[in-house]
XYZ file of N, CA and C in Angstrom:
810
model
N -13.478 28.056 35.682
C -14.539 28.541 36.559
C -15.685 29.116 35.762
N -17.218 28.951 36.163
C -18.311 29.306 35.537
C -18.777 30.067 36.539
N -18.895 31.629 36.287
C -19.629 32.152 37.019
C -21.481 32.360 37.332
N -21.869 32.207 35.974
C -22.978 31.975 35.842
C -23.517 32.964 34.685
N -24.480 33.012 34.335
C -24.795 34.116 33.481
C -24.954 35.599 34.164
N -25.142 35.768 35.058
C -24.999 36.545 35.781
C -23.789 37.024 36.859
N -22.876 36.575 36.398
C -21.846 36.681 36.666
C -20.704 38.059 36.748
N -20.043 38.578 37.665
C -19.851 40.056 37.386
C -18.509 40.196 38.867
N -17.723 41.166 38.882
C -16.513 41.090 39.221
C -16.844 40.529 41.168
N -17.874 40.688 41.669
C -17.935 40.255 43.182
C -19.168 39.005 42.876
N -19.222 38.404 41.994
C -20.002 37.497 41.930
C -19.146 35.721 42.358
N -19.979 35.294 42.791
C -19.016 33.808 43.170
C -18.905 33.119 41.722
N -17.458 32.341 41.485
C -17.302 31.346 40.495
C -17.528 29.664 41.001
N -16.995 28.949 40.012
C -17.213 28.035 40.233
C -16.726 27.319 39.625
N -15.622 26.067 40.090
C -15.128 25.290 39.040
C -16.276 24.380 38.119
N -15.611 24.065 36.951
C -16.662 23.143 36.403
C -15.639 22.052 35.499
N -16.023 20.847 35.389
C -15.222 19.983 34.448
C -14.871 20.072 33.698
N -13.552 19.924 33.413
C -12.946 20.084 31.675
C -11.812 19.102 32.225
N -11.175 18.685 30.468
C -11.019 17.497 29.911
C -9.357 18.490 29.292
N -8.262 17.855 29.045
C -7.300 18.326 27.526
C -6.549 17.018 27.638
N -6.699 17.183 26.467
C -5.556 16.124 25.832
C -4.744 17.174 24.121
N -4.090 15.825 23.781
C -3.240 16.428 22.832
C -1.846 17.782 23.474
N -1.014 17.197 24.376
C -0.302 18.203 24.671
C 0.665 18.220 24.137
N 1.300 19.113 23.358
C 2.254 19.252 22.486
C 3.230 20.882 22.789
N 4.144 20.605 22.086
C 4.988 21.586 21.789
C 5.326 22.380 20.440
N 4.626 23.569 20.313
C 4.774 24.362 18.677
C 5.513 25.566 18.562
N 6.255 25.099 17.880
C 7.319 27.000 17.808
C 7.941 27.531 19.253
N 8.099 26.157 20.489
C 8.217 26.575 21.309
C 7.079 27.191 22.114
N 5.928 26.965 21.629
C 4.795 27.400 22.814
C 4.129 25.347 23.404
N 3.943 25.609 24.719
C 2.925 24.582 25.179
C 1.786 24.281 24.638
N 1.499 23.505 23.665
C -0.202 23.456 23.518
C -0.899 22.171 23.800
N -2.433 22.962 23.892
C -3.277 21.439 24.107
C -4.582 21.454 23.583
N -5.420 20.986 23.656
C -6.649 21.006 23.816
C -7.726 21.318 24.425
N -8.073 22.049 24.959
C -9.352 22.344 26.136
C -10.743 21.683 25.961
N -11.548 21.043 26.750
C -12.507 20.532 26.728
C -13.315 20.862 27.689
N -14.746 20.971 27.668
C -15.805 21.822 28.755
C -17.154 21.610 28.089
N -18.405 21.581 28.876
C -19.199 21.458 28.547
C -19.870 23.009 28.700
N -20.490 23.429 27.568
C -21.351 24.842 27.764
C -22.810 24.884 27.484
N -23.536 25.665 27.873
C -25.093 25.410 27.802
C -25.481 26.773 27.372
N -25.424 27.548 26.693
C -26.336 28.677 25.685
C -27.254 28.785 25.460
N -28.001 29.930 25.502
C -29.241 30.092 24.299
C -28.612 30.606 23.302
N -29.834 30.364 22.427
C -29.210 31.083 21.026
C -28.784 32.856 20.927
N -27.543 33.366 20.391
C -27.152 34.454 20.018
C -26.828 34.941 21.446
N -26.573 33.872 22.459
C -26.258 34.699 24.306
C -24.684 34.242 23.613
N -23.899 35.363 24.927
C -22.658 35.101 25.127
C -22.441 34.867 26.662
N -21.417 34.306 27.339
C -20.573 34.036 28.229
C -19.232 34.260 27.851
N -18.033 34.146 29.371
C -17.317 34.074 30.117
C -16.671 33.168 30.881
N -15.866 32.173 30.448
C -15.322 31.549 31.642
C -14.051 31.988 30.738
N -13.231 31.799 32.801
C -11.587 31.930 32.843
C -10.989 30.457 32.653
N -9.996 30.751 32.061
C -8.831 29.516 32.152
C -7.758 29.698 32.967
N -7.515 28.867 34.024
C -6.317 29.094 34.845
C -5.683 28.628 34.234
N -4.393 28.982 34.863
C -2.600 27.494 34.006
C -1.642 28.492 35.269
N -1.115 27.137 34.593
C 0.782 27.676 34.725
C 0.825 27.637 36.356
N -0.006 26.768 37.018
C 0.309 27.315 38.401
C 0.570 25.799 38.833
N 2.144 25.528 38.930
C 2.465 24.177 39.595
C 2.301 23.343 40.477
N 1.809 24.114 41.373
C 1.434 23.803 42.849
C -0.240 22.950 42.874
N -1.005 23.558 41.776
C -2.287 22.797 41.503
C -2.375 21.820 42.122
N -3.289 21.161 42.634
C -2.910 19.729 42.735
C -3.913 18.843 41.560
N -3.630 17.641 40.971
C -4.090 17.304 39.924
C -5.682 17.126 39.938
N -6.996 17.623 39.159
C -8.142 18.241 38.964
C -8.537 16.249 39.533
N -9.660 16.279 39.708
C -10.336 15.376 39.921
C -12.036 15.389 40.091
N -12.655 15.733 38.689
C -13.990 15.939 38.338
C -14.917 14.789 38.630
N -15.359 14.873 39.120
C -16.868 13.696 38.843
C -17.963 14.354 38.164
N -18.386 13.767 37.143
C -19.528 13.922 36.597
C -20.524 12.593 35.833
N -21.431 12.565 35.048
C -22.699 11.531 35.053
C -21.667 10.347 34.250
N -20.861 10.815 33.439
C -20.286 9.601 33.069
C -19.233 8.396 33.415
N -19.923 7.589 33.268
C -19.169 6.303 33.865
C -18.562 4.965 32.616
N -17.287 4.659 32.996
C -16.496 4.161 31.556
C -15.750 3.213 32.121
N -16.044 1.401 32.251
C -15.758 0.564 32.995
C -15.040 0.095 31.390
N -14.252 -0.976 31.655
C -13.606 -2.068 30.628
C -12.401 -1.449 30.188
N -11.353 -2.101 29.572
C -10.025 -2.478 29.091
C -10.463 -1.992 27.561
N -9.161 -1.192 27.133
C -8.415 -0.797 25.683
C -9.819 -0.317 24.923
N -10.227 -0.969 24.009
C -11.493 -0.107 23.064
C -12.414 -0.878 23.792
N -12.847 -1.986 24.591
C -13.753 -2.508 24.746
C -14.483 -1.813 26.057
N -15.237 -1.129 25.336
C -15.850 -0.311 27.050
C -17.130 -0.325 27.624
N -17.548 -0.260 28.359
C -18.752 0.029 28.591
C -18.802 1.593 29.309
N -19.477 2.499 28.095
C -20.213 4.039 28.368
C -21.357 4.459 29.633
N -21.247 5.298 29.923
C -23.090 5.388 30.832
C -23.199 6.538 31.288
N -23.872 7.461 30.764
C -24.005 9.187 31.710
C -25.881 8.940 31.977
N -26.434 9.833 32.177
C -27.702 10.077 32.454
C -29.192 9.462 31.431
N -28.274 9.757 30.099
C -29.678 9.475 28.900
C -28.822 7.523 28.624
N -27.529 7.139 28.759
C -27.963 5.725 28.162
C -26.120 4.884 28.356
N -26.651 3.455 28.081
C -25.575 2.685 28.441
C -24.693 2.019 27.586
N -24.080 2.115 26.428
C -23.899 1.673 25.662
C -22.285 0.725 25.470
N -22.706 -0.286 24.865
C -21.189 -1.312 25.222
C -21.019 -1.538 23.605
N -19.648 -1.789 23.836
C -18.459 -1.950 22.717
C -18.071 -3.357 22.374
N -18.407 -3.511 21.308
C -17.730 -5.202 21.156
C -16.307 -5.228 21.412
N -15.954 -6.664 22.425
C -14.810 -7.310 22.820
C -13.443 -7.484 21.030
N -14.612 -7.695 20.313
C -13.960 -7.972 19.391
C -13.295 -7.034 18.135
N -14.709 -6.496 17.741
C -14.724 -4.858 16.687
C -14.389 -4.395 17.297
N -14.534 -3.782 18.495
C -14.961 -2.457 19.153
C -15.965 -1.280 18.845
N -17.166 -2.189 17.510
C -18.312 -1.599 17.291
C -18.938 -1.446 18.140
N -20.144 -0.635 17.867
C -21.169 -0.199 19.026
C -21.833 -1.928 19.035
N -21.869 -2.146 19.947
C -22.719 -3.432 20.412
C -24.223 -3.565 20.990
N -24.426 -2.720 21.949
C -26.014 -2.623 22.555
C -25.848 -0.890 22.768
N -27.414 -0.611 22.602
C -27.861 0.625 23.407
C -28.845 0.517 24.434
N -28.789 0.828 25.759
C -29.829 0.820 26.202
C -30.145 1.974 27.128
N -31.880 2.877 26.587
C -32.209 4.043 26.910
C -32.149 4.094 28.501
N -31.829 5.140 29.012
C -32.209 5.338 30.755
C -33.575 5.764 30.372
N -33.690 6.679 29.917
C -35.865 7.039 29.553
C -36.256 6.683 28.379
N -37.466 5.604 29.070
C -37.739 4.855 28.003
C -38.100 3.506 27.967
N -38.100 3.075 26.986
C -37.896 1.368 27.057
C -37.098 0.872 26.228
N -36.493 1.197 25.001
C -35.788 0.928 23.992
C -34.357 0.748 24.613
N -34.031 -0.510 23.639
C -33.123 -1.369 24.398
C -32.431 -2.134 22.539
N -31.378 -2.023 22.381
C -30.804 -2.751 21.284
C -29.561 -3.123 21.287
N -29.285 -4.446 20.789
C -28.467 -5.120 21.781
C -28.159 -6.263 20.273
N -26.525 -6.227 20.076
C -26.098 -7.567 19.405
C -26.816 -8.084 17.988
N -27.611 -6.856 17.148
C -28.174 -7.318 16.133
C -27.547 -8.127 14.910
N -28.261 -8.690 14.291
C -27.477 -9.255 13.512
C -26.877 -11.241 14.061
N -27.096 -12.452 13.377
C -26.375 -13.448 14.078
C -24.883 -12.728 13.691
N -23.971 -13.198 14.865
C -22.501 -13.153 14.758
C -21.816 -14.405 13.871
N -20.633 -14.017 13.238
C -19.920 -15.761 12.863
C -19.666 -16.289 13.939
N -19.088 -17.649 13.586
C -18.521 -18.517 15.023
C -17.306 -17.895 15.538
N -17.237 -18.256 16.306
C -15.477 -17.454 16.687
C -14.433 -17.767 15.858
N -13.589 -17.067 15.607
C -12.522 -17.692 14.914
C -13.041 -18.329 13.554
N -14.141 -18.328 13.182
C -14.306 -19.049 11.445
C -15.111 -17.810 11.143
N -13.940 -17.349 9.483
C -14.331 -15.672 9.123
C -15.255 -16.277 8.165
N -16.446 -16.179 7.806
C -17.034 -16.410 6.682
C -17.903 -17.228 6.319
N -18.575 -17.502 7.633
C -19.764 -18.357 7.542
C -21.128 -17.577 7.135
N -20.987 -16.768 6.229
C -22.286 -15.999 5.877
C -23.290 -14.989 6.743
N -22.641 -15.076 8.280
C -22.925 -13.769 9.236
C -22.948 -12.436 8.712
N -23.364 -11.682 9.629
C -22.645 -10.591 9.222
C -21.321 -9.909 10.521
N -20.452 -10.193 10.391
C -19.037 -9.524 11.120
C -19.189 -11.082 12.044
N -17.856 -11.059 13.027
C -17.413 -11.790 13.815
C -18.292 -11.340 15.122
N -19.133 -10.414 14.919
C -20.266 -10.211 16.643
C -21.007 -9.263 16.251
N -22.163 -9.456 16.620
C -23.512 -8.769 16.433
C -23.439 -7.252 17.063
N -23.989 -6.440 16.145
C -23.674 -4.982 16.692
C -24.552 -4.018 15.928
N -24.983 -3.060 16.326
C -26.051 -1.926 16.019
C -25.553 -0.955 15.153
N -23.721 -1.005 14.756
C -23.603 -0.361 13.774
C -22.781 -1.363 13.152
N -22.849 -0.840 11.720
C -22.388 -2.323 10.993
C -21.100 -1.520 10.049
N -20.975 -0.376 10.301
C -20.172 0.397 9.021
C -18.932 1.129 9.243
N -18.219 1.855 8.868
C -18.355 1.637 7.409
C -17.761 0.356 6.345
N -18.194 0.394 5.372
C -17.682 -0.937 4.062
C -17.729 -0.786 2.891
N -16.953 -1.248 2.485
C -17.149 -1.046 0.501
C -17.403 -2.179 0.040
N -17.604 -2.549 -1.152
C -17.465 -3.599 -2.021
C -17.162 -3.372 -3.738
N -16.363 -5.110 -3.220
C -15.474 -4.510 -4.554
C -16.243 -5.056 -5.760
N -16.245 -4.869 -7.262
C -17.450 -5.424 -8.301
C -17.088 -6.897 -8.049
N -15.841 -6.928 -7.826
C -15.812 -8.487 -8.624
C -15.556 -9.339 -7.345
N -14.841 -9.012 -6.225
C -14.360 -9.884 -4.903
C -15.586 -10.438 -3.610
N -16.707 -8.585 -3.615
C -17.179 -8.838 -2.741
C -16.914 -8.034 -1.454
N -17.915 -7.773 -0.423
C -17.767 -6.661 0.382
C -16.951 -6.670 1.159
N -16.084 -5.646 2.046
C -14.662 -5.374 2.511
C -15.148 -4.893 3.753
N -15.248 -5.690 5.120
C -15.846 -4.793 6.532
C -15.373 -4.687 7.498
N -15.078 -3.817 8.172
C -15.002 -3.504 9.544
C -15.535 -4.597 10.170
N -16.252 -4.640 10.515
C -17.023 -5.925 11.353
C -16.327 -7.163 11.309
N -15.608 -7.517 10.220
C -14.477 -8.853 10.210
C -13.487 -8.404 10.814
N -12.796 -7.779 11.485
C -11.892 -7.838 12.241
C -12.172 -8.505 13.656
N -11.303 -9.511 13.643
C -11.449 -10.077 15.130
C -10.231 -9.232 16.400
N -10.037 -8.164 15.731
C -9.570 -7.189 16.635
C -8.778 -6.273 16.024
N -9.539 -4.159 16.039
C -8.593 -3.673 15.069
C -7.387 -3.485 15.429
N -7.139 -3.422 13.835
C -5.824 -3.514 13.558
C -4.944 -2.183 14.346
N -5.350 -0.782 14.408
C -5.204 -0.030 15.204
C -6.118 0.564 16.193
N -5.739 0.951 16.935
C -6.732 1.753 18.112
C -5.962 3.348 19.112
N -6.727 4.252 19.447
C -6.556 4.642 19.997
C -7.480 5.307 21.266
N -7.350 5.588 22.823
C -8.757 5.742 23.799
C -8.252 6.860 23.977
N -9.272 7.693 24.529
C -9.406 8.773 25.481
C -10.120 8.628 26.548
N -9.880 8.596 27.500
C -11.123 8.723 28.350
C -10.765 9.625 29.490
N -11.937 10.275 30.333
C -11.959 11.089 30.985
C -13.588 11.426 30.978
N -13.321 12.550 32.243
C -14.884 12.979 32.849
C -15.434 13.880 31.808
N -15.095 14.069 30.760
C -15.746 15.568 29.890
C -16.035 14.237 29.064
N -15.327 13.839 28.328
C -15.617 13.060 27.212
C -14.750 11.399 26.843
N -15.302 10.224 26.196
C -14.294 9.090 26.163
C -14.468 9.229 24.377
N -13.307 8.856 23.977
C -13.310 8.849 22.615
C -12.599 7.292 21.847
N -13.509 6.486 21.378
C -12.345 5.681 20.827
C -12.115 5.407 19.230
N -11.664 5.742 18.906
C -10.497 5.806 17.340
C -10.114 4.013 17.047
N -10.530 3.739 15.934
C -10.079 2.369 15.467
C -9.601 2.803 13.771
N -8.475 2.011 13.396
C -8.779 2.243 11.760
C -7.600 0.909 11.334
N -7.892 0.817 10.146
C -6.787 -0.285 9.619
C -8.007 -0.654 8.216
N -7.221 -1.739 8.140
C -8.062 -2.080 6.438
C -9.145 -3.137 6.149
N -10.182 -2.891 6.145
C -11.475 -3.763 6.168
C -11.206 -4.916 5.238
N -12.008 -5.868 5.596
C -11.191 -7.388 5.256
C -12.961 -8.179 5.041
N -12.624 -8.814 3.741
C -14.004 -9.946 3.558
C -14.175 -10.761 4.367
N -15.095 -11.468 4.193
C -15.745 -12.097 5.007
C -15.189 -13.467 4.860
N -14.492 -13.751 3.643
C -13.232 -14.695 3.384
C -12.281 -14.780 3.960
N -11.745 -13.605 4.601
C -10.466 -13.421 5.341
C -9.505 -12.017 4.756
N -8.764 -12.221 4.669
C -7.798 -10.702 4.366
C -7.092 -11.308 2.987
N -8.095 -11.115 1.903
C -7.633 -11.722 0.439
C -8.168 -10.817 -0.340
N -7.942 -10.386 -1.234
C -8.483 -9.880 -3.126
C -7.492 -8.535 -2.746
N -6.673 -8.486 -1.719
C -5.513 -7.265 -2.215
C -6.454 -6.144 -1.132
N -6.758 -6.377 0.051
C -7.944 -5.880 1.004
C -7.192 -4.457 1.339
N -5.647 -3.976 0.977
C -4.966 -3.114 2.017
C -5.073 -2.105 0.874
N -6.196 -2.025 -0.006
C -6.084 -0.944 -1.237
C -7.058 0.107 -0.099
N -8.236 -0.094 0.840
C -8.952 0.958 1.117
C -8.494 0.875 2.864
N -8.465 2.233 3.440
C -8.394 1.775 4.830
C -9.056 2.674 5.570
N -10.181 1.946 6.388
C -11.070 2.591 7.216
C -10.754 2.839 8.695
N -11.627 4.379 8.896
C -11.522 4.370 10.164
C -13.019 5.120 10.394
N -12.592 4.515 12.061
C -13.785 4.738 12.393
C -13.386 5.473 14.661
N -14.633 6.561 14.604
C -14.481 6.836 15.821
C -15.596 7.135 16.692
N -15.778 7.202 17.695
C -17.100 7.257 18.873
C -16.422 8.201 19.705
N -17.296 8.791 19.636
C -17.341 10.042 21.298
C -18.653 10.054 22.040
N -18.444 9.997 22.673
C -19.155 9.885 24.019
C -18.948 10.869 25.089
N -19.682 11.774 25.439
C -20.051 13.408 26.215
C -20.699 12.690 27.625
N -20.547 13.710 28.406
C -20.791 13.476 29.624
C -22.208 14.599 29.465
N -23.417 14.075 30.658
C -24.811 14.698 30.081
C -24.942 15.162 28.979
N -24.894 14.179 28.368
C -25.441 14.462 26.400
C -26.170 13.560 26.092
N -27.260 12.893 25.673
C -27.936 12.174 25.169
C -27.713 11.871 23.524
N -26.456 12.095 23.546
C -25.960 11.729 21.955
C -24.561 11.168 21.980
N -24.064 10.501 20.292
C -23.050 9.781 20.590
C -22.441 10.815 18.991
N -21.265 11.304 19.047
C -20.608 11.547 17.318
C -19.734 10.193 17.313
N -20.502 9.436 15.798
C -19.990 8.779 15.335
C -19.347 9.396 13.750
N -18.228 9.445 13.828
C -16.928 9.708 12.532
C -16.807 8.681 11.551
N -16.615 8.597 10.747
C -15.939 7.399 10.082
C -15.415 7.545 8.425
N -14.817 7.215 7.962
C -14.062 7.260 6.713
C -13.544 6.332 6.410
N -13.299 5.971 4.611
C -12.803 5.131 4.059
C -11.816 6.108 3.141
N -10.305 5.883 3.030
C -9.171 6.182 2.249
C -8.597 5.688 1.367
N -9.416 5.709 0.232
C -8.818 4.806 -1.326
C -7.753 5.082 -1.494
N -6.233 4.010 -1.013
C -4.721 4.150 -0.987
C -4.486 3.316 -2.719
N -5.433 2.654 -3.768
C -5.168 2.509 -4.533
C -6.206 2.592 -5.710
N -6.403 2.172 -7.009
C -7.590 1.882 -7.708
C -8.237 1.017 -7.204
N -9.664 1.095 -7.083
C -10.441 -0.152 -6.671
C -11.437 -0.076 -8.032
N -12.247 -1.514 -7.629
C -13.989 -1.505 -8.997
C -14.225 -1.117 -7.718
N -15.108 0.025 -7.619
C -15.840 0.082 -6.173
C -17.108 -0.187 -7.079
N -17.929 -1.334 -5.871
C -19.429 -1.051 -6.120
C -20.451 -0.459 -6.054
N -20.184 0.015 -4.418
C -20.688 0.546 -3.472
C -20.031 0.836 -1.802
N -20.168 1.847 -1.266
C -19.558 2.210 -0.220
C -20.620 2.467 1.077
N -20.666 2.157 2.042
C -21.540 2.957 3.210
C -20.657 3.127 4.814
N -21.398 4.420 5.234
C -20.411 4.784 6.310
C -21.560 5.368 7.452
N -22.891 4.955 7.179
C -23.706 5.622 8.000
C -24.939 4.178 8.372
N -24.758 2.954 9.248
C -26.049 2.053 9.154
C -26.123 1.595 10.424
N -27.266 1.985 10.665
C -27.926 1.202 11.805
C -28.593 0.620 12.231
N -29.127 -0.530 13.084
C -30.258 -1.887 12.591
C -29.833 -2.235 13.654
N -31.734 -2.679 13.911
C -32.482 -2.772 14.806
C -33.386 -2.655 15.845
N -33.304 -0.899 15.133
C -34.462 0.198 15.743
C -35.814 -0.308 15.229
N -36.566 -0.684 14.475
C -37.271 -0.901 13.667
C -38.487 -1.822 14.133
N -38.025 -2.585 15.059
C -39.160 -3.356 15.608
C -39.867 -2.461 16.976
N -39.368 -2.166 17.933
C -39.371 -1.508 18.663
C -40.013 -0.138 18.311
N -39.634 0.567 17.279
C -39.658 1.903 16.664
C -40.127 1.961 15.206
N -41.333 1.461 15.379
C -42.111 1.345 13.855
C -42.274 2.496 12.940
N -42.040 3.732 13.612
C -42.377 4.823 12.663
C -41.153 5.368 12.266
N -41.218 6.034 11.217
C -40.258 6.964 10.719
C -40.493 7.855 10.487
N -39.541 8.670 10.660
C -39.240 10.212 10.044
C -37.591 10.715 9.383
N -37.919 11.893 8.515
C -36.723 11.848 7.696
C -37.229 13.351 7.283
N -35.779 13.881 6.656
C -35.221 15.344 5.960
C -34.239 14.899 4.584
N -34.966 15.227 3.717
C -33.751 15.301 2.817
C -32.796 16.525 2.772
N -31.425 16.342 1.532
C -30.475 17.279 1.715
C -31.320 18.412 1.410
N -32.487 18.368 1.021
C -32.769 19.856 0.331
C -33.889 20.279 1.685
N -33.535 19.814 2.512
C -34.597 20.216 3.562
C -36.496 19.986 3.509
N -36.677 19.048 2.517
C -38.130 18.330 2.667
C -38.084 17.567 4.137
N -39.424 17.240 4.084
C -39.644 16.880 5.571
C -40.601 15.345 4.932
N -40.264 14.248 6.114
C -41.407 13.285 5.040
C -41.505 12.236 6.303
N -42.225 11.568 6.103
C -43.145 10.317 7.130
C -42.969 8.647 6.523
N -42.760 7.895 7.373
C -42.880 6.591 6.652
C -41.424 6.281 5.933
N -41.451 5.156 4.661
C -40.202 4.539 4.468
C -40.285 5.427 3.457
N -38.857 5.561 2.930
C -38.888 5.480 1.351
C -37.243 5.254 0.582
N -37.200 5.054 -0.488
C -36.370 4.371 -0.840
C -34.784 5.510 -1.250
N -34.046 5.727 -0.563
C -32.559 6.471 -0.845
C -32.218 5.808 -1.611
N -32.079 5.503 -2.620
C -31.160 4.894 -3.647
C -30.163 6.248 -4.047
N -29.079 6.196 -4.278
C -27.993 7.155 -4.840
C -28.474 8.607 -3.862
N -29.212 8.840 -3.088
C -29.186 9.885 -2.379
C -29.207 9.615 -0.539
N -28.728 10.445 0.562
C -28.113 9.939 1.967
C -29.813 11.281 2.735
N -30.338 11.068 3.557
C -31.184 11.994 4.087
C -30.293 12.588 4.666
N -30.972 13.832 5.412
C -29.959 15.282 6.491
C -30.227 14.316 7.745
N -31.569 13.708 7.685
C -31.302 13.211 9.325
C -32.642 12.199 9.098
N -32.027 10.856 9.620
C -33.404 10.212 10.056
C -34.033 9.270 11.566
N -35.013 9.293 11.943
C -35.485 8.776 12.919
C -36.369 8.037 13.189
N -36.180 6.589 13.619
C -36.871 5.951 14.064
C -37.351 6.306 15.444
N -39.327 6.124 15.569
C -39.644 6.383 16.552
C -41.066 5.410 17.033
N -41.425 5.264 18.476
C -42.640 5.005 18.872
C -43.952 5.871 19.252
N -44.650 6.100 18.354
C -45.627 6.955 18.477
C -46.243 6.587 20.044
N -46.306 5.850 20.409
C -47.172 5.365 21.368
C -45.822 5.984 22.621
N -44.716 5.305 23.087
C -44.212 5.849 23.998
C -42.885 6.664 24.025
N -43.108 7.321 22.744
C -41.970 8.244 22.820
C -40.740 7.954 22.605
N -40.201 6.706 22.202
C -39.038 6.261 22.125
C -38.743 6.764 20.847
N -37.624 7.451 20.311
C -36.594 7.856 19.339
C -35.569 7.215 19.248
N -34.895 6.983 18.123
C -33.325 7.155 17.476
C -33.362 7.547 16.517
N -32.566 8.754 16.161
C -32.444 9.430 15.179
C -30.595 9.563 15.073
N -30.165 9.902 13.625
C -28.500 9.804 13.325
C -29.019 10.903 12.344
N -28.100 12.178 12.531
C -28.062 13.458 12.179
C -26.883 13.426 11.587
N -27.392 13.997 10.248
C -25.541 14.473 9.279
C -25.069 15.398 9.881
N -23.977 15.614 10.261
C -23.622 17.204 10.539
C -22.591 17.582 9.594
């Protein structure tokens, strides 16, 4: 229950949506997770209660802006700021498209043919994030995107938040050859109910020696036509305009934008 900021012992409450997962058992106590959306100013505090333990409940049934149609990782997202779908195949991000706005990105990249790994595409289906991947000096790059379905998965979904978890071992564009099960990536999406943002996670786990060449876990393409301008922060907190070249260094945050109608995408380190 949210009473409000103004909230006080004869004041009315109010249920509000929340989400748990992860229910477990520790040392003999019940545990879980709690999930809720909160709205602050800076340095304010609040108050909400947590009920439990009362059996009789009958099971919660929230509606809120988000909507989560499709089967296992392949989903289609949608709350208030945007719509975003999941490849059938990766379960990479596949299209974005803004509710305010006009920006719309969708399937970048040609896909391979179905079923033939390695026709010089990039991944088995066109998608707006392409990462993460390594490459090895001597074999050649190792991607997520070649999976014609991961190898593991796990969903969440619900009215607070949908989460989907993929990981297993990125594979060339040759097929699953040069000894591919030395690094194993994962990768995850969350998706908030009224949030105009997505946390994308992801990691690679060197389980043996590799030549690494190069690694990336942060790319996105196809903002760029649409969203001619840029902006960017480096780690040291400079501020800067236009392109410029990261070689061996990652920015704090960058954004493609349309000066003319306001359209943004920006991907923030946190």
């Amino acid at each position: 229950p949210d009473g409000g900021p103004d909230s006080g012992p004869d004041s009315a409450t109010r249920e509000i949506p929340s989400q748990i997962h992860h229910v477990h058992t520790e040392e003999g106590r019940h545990c879980c997770r709690l999930y809720f959306l909160a709205d602050l100013s800076p340095s304010s505090t609040h108050t909400w209660l947590v009920l439990y333990g009362n059996p009789e409940a009958a099971p919660p049934e929230y509606e809120t802006d988000m909507l989560v149609t499709g089967q296992e990782y392949a989903l289609t997202v949608e709350n208030t700021f945007y719509r975003m779908e999941l490849a059938p195949t990766t379960g990479h991000l596949k299209s974005v498209v803004f509710r305010q706005g006009a920006a719309e990105f969708s399937g970048y990249g040609p896909p391979m043919d179905p079923g033939i790994i390695g026709d010089g595409k990039h991944g088995v289906e066109g998608s707006v994030h392409w990462n993460p991947d390594w490459s090895d000096a001597h074999t050649g790059r190792y991607r997520v995107t070649n999976w014609l379905r991961p190898p593991h998965h796990t969903v969440i979904r619900g009215p607070v938040y949908t989460r989907v978890e993929r990981w297993g071992h990125p594979i060339l564009g040759l097929g699953p050859c040069g000894k591919y099960q030395k690094v194993r990536a994962r990768v995850v999406y969350t998706f908030w109910a009224s949030q105009p943002y997505v946390i994308m996670e992801s990691s690679l786990e060197v389980l043996e020696d590799v030549r690494f060449r190069d690694c990336r876990n942060d790319e996105w393409v196809g903002m760029g036509q649409s969203m001619p301008q840029q902006a960017w922060m480096t780690a040291s907190g400079e501020l800067g305009f236009g392109r410029n070249s990261w070689r061996g260094e990652d920015p704090a945050w960058m954004s493609f934008y349309n000066e003319v109608n306001g359209d943004a995408f920006a991907t923030l380190r946190l």
